[in-house]
PDB file of C-alpha atoms in Angstrom:
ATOM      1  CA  UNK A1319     222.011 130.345 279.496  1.00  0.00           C
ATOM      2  CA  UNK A1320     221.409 129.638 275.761  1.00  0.00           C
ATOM      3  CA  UNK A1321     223.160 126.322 276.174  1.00  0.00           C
ATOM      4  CA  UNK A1322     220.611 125.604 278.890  1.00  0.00           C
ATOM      5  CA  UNK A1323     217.368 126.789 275.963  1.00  0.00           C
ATOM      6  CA  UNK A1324     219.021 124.860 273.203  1.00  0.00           C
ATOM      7  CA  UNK A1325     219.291 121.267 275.548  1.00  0.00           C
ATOM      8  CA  UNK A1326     215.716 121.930 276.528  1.00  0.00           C
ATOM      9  CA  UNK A1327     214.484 122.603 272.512  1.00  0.00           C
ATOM     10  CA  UNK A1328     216.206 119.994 271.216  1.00  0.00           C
ATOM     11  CA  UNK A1329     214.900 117.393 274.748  1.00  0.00           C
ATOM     12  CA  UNK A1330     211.243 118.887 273.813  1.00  0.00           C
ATOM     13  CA  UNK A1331     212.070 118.445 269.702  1.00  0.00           C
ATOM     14  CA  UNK A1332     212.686 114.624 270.764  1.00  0.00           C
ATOM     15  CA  UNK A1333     210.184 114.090 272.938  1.00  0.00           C
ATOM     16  CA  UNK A1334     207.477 114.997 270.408  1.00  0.00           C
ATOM     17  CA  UNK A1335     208.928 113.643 267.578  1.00  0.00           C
ATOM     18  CA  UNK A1336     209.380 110.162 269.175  1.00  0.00           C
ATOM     19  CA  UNK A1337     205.331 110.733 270.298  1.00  0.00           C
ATOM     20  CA  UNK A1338     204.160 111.942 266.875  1.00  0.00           C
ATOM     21  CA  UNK A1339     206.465 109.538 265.059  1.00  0.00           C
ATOM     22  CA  UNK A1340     206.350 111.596 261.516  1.00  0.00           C
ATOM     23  CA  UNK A1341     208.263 108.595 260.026  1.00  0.00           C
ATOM     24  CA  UNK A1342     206.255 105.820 261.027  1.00  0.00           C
ATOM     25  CA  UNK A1343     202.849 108.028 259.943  1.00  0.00           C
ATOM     26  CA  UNK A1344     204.721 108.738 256.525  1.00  0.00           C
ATOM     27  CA  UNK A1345     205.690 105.147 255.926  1.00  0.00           C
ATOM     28  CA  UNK A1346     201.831 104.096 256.590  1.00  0.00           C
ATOM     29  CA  UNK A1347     200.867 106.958 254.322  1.00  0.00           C
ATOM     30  CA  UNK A1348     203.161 105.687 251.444  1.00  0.00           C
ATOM     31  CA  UNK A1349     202.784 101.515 251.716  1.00  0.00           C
ATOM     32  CA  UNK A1350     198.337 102.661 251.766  1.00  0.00           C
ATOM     33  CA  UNK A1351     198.956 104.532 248.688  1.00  0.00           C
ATOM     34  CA  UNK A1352     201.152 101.930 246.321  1.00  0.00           C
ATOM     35  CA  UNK A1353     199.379  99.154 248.109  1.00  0.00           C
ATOM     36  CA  UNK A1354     195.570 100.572 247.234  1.00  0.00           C
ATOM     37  CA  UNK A1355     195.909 102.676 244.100  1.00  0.00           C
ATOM     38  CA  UNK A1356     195.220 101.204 240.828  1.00  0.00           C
ATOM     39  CA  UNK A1357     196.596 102.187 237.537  1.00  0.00           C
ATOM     40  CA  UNK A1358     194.930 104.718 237.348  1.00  0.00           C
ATOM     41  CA  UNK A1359     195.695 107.301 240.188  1.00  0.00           C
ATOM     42  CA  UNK A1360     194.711 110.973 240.709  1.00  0.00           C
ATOM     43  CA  UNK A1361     197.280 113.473 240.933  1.00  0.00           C
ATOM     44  CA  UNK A1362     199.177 112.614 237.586  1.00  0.00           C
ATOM     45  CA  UNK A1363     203.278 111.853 237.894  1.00  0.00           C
ATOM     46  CA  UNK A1364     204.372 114.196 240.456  1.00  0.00           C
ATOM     47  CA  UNK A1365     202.080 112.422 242.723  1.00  0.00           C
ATOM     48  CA  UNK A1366     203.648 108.862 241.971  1.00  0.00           C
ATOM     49  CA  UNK A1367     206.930 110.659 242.248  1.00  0.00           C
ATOM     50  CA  UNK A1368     206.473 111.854 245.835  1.00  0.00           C
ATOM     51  CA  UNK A1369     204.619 108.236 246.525  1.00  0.00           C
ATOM     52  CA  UNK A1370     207.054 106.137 245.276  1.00  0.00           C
ATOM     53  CA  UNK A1371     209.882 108.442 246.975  1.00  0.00           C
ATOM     54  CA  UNK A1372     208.334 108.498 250.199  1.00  0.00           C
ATOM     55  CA  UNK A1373     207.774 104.765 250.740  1.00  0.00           C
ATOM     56  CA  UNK A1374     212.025 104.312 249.326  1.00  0.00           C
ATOM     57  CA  UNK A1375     212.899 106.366 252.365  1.00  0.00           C
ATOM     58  CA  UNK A1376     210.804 104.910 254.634  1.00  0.00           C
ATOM     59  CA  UNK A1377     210.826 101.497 253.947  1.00  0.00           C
ATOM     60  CA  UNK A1378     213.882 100.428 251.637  1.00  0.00           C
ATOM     61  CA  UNK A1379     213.905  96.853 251.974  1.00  0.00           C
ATOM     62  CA  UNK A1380     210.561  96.746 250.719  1.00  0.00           C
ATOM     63  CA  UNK A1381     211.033  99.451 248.104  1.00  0.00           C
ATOM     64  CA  UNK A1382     214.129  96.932 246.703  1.00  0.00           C
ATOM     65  CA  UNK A1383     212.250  93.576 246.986  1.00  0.00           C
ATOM     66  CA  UNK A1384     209.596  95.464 244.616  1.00  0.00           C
ATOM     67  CA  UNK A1385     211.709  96.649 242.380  1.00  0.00           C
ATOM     68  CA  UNK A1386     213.076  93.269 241.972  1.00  0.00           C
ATOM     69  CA  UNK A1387     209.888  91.139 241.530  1.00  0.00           C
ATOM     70  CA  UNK A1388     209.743  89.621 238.169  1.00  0.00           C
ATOM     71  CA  UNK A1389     206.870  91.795 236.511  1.00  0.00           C
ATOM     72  CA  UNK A1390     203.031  89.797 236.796  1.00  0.00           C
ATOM     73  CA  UNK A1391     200.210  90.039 234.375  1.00  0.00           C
ATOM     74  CA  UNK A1392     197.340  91.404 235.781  1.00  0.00           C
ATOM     75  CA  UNK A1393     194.076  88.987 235.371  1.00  0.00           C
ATOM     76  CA  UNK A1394     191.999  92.142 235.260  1.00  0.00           C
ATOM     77  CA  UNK A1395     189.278  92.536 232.660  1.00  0.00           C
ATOM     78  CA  UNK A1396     189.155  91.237 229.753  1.00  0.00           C
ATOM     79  CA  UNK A1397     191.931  88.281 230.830  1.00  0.00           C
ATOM     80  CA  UNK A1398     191.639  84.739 229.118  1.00  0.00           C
ATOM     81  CA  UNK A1399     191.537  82.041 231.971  1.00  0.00           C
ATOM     82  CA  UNK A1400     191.112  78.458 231.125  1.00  0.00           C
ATOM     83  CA  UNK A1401     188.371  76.731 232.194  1.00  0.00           C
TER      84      UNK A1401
END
């Protein structure tokens, strides 16, 4: 009988994980976060932390080919541009 309880938790488990799809959601979560957040962020370094964590599990191809990109100069404020 518990055999029988344990199949049907773990068929239910799947079934609303694969609706919900936590992973997908968290991904989304993490790429909005690095992709819209400035230099200045709110929620100091543990926030970052669990940012920059959350997007390397999710998506780790992307999380490499950032790590990897030859560092750019921001034209922000206060930039020379020649005219």
């Amino acid at each position: 009988m518990s055999i029988v309880v344990t199949a049907a938790a773990a068929l239910a488990a799947g079934y609303l994980l694969g609706r919900l799809r936590p992973w997908q959601r968290l991904g989304g979560w993490a790429a909005d976060q690095i992709r819209f957040t400035g230099p200045r962020t709110r929620g100091g370094a543990g926030r970052r932390a669990v940012v920059v964590l959350a997007h390397a599990v999710t998506a780790p191809r992307t999380s490499w080919r950032v790590l990897r990109a030859p560092g750019r100069r921001d034209a922000g404020v206060g930039a020379r541009t020649r005219s």
